[in-house]
XYZ file of C-alpha atoms in Angstrom:
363
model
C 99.584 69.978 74.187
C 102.123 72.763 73.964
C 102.183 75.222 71.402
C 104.996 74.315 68.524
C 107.643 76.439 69.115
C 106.762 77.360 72.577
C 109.056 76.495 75.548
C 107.654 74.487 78.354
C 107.811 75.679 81.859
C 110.721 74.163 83.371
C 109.723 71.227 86.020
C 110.484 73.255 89.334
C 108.048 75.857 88.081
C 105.794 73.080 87.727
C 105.562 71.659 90.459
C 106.163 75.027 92.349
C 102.765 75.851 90.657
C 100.893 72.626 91.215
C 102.018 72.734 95.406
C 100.927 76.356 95.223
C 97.328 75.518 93.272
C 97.178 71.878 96.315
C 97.988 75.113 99.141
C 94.978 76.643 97.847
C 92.317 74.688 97.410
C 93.768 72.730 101.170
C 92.740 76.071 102.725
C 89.421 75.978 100.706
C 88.730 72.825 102.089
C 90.026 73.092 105.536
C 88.614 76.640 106.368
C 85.274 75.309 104.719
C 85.676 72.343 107.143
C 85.904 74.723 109.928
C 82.668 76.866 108.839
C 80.683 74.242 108.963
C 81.602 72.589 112.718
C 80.762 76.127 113.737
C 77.468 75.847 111.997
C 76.849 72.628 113.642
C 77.777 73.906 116.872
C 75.276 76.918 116.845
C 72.366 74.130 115.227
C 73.341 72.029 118.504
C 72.849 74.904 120.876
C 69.534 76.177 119.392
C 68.128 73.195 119.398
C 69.326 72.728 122.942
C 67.637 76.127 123.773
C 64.455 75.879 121.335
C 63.693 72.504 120.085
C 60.212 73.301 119.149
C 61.146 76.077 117.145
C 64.368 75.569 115.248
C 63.028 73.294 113.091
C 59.980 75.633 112.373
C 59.530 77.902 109.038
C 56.477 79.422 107.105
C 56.635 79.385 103.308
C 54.844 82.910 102.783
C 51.923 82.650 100.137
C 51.717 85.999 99.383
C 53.830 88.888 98.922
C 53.282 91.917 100.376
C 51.713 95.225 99.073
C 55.060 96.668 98.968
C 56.328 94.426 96.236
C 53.524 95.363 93.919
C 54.157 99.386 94.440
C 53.454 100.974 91.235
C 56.077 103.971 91.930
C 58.528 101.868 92.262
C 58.021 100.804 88.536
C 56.944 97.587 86.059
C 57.285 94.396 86.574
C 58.869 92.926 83.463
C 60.314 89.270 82.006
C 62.543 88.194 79.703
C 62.791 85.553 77.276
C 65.025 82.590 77.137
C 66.642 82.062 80.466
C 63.666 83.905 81.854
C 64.912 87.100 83.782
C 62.562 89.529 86.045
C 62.668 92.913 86.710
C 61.907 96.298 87.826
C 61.639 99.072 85.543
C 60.983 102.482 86.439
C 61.324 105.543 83.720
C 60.627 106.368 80.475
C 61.792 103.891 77.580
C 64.757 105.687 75.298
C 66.367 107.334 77.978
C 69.921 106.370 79.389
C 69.994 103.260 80.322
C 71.120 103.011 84.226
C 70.967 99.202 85.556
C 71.501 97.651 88.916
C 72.817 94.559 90.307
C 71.942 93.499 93.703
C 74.570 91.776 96.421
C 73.281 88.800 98.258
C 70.726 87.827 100.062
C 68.670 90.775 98.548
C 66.930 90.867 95.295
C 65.428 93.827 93.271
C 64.097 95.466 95.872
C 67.058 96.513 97.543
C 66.990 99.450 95.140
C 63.862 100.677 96.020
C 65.202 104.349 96.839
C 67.339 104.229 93.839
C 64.293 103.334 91.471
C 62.070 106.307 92.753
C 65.500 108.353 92.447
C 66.460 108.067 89.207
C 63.803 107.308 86.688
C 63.408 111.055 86.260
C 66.429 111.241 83.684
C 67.191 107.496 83.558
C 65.528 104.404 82.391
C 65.642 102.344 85.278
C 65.832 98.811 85.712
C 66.646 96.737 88.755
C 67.479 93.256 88.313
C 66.830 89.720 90.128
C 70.058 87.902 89.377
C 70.506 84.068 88.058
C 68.870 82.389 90.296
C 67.651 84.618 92.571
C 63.871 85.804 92.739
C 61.700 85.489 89.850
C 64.315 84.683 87.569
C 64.983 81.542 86.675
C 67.829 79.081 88.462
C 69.085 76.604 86.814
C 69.679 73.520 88.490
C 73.775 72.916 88.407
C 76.514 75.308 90.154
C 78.049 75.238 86.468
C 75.505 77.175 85.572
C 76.628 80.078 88.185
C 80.339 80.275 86.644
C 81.459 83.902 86.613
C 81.334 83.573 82.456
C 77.798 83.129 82.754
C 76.808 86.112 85.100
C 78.688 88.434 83.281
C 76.895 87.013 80.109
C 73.826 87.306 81.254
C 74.307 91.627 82.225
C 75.340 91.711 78.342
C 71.890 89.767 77.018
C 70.247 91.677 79.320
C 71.504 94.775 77.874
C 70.643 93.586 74.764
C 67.062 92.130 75.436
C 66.422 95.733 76.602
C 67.512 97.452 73.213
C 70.473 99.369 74.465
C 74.495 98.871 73.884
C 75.907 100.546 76.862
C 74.243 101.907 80.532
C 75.292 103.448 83.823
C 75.886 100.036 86.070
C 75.409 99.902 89.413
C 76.700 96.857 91.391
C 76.119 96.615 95.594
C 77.975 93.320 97.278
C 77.975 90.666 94.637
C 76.417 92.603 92.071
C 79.558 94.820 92.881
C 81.330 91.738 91.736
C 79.885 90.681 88.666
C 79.528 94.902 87.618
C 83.350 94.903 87.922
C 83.701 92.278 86.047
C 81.810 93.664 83.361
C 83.816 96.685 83.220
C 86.652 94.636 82.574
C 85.488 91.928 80.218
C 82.927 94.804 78.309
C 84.182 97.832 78.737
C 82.139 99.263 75.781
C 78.855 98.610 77.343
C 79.794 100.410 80.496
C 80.222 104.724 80.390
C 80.066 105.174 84.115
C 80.422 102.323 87.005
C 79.491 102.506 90.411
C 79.958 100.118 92.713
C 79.026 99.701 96.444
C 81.096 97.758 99.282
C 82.525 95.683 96.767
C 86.727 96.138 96.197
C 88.068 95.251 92.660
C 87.593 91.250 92.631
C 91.899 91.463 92.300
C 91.713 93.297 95.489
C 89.564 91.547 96.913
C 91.585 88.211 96.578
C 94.804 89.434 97.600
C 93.748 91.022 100.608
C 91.900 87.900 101.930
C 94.740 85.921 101.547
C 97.120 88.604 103.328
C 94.841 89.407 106.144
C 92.957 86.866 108.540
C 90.378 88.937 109.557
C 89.042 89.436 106.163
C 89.279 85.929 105.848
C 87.324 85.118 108.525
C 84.654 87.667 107.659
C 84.568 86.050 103.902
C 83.986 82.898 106.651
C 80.318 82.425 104.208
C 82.368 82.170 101.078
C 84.002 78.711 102.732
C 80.952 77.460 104.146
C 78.536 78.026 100.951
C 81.097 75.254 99.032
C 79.142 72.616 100.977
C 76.297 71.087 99.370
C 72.776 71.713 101.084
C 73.353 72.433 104.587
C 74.084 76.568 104.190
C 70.240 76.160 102.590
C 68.651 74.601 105.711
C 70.516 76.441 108.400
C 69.055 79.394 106.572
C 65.293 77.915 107.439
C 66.127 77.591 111.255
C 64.079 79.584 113.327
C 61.688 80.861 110.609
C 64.854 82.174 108.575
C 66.251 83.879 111.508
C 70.067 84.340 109.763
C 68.374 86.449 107.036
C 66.326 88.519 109.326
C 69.179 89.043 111.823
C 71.628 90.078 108.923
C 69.484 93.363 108.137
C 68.708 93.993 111.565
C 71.484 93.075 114.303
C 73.771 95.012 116.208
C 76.915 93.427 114.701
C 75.430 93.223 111.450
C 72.634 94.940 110.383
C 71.625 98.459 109.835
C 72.770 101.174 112.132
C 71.432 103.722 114.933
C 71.334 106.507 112.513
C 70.721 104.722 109.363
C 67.156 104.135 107.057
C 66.018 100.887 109.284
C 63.989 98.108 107.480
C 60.422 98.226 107.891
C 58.192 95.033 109.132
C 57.050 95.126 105.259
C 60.464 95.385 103.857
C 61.271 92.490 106.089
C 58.368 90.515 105.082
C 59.119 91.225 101.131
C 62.828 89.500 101.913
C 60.939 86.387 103.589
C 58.203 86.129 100.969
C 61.093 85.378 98.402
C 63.640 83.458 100.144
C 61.230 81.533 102.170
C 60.158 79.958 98.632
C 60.836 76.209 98.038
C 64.230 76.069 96.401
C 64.551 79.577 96.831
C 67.940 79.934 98.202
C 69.916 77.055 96.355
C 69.908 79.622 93.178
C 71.759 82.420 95.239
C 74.641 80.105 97.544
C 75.107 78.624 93.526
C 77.012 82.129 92.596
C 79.212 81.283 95.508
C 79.714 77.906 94.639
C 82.267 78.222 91.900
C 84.086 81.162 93.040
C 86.974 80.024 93.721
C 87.397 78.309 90.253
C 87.261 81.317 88.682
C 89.447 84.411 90.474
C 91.840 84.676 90.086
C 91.952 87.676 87.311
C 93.835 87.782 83.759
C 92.337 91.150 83.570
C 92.454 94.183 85.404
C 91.833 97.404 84.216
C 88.841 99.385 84.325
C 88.944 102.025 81.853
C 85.923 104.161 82.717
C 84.731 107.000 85.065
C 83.992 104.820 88.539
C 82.461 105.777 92.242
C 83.129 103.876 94.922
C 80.662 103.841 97.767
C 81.350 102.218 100.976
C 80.029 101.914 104.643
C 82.515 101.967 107.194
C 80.595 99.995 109.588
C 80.548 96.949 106.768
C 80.965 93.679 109.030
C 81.400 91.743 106.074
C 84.579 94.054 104.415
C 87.465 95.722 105.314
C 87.384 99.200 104.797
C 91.211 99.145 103.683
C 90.263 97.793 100.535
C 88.651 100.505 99.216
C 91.767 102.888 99.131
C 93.510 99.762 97.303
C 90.772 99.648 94.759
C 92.237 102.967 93.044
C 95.555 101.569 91.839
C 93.317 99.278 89.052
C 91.173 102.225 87.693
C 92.382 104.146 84.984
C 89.909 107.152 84.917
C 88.309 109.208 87.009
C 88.426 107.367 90.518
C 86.003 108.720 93.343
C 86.059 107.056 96.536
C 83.985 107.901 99.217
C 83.523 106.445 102.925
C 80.220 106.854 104.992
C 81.060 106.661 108.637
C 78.030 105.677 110.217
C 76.517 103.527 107.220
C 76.688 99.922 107.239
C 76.976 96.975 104.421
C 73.839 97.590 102.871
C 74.662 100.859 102.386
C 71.860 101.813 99.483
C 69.191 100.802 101.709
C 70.920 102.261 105.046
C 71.440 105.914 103.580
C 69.260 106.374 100.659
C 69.122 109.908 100.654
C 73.168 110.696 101.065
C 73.764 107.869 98.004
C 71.528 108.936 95.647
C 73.158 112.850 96.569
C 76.455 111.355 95.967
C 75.721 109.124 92.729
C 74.118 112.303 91.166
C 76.972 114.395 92.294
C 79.234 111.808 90.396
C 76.946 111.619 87.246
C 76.314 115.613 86.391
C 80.331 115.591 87.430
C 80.939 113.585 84.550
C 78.962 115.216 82.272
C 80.104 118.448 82.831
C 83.674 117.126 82.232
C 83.133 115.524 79.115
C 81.480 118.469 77.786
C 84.941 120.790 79.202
């Protein structure tokens, strides 16, 4: 029902709006139709090639030592929607919290959890869903609203009102979006290969080969199948997307170890264990656009040229929708998972950015 006294859009706007919203979700649907005869086409020829083994997957019983390294930090739960993680440093100090991207968990910020906790409490997360955090059943339950919920109970649970935040791939995401929606909570942001979310969906929709390289956005809107053509070949897609040439990390970068590998199996080899993750994805494109923008705090931008799964251009873009301190900067040779690629050269540049902005505030 209208507001009283408020006009109503005339009815060409109307229905210019409704063909543009049909336009939209058409491409949703058709492009997601496309994704997945591609990901029948590549079951088809693997089980052509392999029969006996692309139907073959071990659930891993037990996780490996590296998951249980005590400098690394505490393994910790939450109440309620029961949330785990990592916590390294003393309790009291500044809060600095990160948000993994997908299909990682917690221990993607291994390096960063050794780094830090000398000045910083310390606490890597397992998103909704993801891990040893609880995943509820229903996509609803992965709406935007309720991500960026959960990093303010979070921050709560943990006795603080405001932190550093850290966001890499779709942690980038939902630590933007905080920025926006709680700007209070957040004094510095960093993000890593992750554009402002209003960057992010104008430039797919401008530029093809982004949108094919956002091709797993598309195909996680179907129901069940991304799940099992994860499982083929003993969860070959997961292992190939840390460790392939087109993909994975580079020549010169920090390469996964058998162990690390193995800790990424352990806990998305779990019954169930992927459904909570492809669930973020699920309602994505009910949700972005933006009505906000602005970020109004000091941010870094981190990004690895060699990302297959952005374009690099975005990055520059990003600056127009920060207004603070903006610091941008591009690692050549690094790939997508850029934290884990070039530990040492991130954690240079975050504390660069964090003494930066000290000093500053104290000028």
């Amino acid at each position: 029902m209208a507001r009283p006294g408020a006009a109503c859009p005339p009815p060409a706007r109307r229905v210019m709006v409704a063909a543009r919203a049909l336009l939209f979700w058409a491409l949703v649907y058709s492009y997601c139709g496309v994704c997945a005869c591609i990901a029948g086409l590549r079951l088809l020829w693997s089980i052509g090639r392999r029969p006996g083994e692309t139907f073959r997957w071990v659930v891993r019983e037990n996780p490996p030592a590296c998951l249980n390294d005590p400098s690394l930090g505490t393994h910790c739960y939450d109440s309620g929607l029961r949330f785990h993680y990592v916590a390294a440093g003393e309790r009291g100090k500044p809060l600095m919290l990160l948000l993994h991207g997908f299909p990682e968990f917690w221990y993607s910020w291994r390096h960063q959890l050794r780094e830090f906790k000398s000045e910083y409490r310390v606490v890597a997360l397992d998103l909704r869903g993801y891990g040893e955090t609880d995943a509820p059943p229903h996509k609803e339950n992965y709406k935007l609203d309720c991500l960026i919920a959960d990093i303010k109970d979070i921050l709560e649970s943990l006795g603080y009102n405001k932190c550093v935040l850290i966001g890499h791939d779709w942690g980038g995401m939902i630590a933007w979006l905080v920025a926006i929606c709680y700007p209070e909570m957040v004094t510095k942001l960093i993000v890593v290969n992750f554009p402002h979310p209003s960057v992010f969906t104008e430039y797919i929709l401008r530029h093809p080969s982004q949108l094919i390289k956002s091709g797993y956005y598309f195909f996680f809107q179907m129901p069940w199948f991304p799940e099992f053509m994860f499982t083929l070949n003993d969860f070959k897609v997961l292992k190939s997307l840390f460790t392939s040439q087109a993909t994975g990390i580079g020549r010169k970068g920090c390469r996964l170890t058998a162990e690390d590998i193995e800790a990424y199996l352990y806990v998305f080899s779990q019954p169930g264990a992927l459904t909570g993750p492809i669930n973020h994805y699920r309602t994505i494109f009910s949700c972005l656009p933006l009505q906000h923008h602005e970020v109004i705090m000091p941010t870094l931008l981190l990004w690895g040229e060699r990302d297959a799964f952005m374009e690099v251009e975005m990055a520059e873009i990003t600056r127009i929708y920060v207004k603070n301190h903006f610091r941008l900067t591009i690692l050549s040779e690094a790939s997508h998972w850029l934290q884990q690629d070039q530990p040492d050269i991130v954690n240079k540049l975050i504390w660069t950015f964090l003494k930066e902005e000290t000093k500053r505030k104290r000028e």
